[in-house]
Tab-separated table of C-alpha atoms in Angstrom:
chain	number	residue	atom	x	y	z
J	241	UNK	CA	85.765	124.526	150.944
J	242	UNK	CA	84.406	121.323	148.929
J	243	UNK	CA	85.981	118.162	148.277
J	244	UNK	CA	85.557	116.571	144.882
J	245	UNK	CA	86.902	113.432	143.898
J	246	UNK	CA	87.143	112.443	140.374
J	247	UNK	CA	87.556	109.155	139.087
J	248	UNK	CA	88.965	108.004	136.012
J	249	UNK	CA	86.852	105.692	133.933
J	250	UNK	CA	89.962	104.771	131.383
J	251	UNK	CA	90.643	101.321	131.132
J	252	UNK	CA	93.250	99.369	128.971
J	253	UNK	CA	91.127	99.469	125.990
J	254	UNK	CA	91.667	103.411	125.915
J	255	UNK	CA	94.853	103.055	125.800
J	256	UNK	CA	97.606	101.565	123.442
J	257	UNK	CA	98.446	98.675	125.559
J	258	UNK	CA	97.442	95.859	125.629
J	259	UNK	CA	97.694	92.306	127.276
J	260	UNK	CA	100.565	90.162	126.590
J	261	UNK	CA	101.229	86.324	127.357
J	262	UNK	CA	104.342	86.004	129.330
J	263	UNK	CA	105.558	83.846	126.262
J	264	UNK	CA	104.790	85.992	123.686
J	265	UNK	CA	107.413	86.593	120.978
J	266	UNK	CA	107.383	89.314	118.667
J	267	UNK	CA	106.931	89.426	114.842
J	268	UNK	CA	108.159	93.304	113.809
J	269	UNK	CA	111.316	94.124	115.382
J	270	UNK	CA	110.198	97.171	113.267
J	271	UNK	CA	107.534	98.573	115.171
J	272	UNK	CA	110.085	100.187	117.442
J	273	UNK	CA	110.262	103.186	114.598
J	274	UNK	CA	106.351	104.069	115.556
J	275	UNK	CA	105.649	106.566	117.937
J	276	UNK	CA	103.365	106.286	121.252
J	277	UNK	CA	101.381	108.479	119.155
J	278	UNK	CA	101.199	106.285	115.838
J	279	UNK	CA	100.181	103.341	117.726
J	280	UNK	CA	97.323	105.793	119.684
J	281	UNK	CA	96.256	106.508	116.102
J	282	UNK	CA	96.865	102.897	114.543
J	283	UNK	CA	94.614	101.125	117.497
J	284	UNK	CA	91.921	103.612	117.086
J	285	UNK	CA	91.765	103.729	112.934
J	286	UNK	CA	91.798	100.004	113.293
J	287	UNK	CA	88.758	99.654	115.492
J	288	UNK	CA	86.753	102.128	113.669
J	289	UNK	CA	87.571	100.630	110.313
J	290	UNK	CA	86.872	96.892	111.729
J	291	UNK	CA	83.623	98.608	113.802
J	292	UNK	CA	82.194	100.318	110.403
J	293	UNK	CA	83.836	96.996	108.353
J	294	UNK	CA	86.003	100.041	106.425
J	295	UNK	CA	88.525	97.754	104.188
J	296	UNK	CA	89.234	101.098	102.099
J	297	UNK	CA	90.708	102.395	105.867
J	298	UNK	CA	92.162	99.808	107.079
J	299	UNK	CA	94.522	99.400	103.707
J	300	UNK	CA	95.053	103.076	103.515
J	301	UNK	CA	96.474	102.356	107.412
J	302	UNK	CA	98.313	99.194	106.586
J	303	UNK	CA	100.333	101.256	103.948
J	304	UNK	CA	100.859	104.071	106.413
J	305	UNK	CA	102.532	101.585	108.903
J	306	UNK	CA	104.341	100.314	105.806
J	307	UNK	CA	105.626	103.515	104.539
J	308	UNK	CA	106.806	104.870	108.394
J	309	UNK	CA	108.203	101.239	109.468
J	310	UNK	CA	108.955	99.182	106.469
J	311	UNK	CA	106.195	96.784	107.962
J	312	UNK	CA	104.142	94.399	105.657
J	313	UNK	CA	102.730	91.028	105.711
J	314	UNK	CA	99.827	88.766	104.293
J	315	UNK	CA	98.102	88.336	107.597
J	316	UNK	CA	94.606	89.416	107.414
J	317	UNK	CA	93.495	92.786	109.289
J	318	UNK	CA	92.540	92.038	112.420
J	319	UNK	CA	95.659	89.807	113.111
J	320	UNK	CA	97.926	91.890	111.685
J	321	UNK	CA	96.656	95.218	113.434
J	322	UNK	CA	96.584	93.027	116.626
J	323	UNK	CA	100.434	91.544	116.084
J	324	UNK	CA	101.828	95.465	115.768
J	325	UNK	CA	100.070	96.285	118.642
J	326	UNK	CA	101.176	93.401	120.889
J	327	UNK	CA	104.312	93.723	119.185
J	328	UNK	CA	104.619	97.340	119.865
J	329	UNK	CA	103.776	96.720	123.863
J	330	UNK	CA	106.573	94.059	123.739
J	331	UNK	CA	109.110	96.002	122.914
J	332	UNK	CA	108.780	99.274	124.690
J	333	UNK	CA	107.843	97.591	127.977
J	334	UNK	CA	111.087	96.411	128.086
């Protein structure tokens, strides 16, 4: 008989949470109609588009989030990607 302990090398960066302030306050109420799985797919689109500097992706994202939660603003990409994801965590935590 053997033994074998595996350990798991996921931190929060694989996941979709992220790291709120205790005084954060939301901007979407919206982003309650994405799915665990949307915001999987959002915070990994949006790092590969800002990784390979992909504007083409990231708008083609921007409108998906738009068309699924009625979501849109004039923030530039990284802080609006970054506001639906804390936003996201804020609400669902709760």
């Amino acid at each position: 008989t053997s033994v074998i302990q595996l350990t798991s090398n996921v931190d929060i960066s694989h996941t979709i949470l992220v790291s709120l302030k205790e005084e954060y306050k939301p901007v979407f109420a919206n982003v309650i109609r994405l799915s665990d799985n949307d915001m999987r797919i959002i915070k990994e689109q949006f790092l590969i588009g800002i990784k390979s500097n992909d504007v083409e992706k990231l708008m083609k994202l921007r409108k998906k989030i738009f068309e699924v939660s009625g979501i849109e603003s004039t923030m530039g990409h990284h802080t609006f990607f970054n506001t639906i994801l804390k936003d996201y965590n804020y609400f669902t935590k709760q």
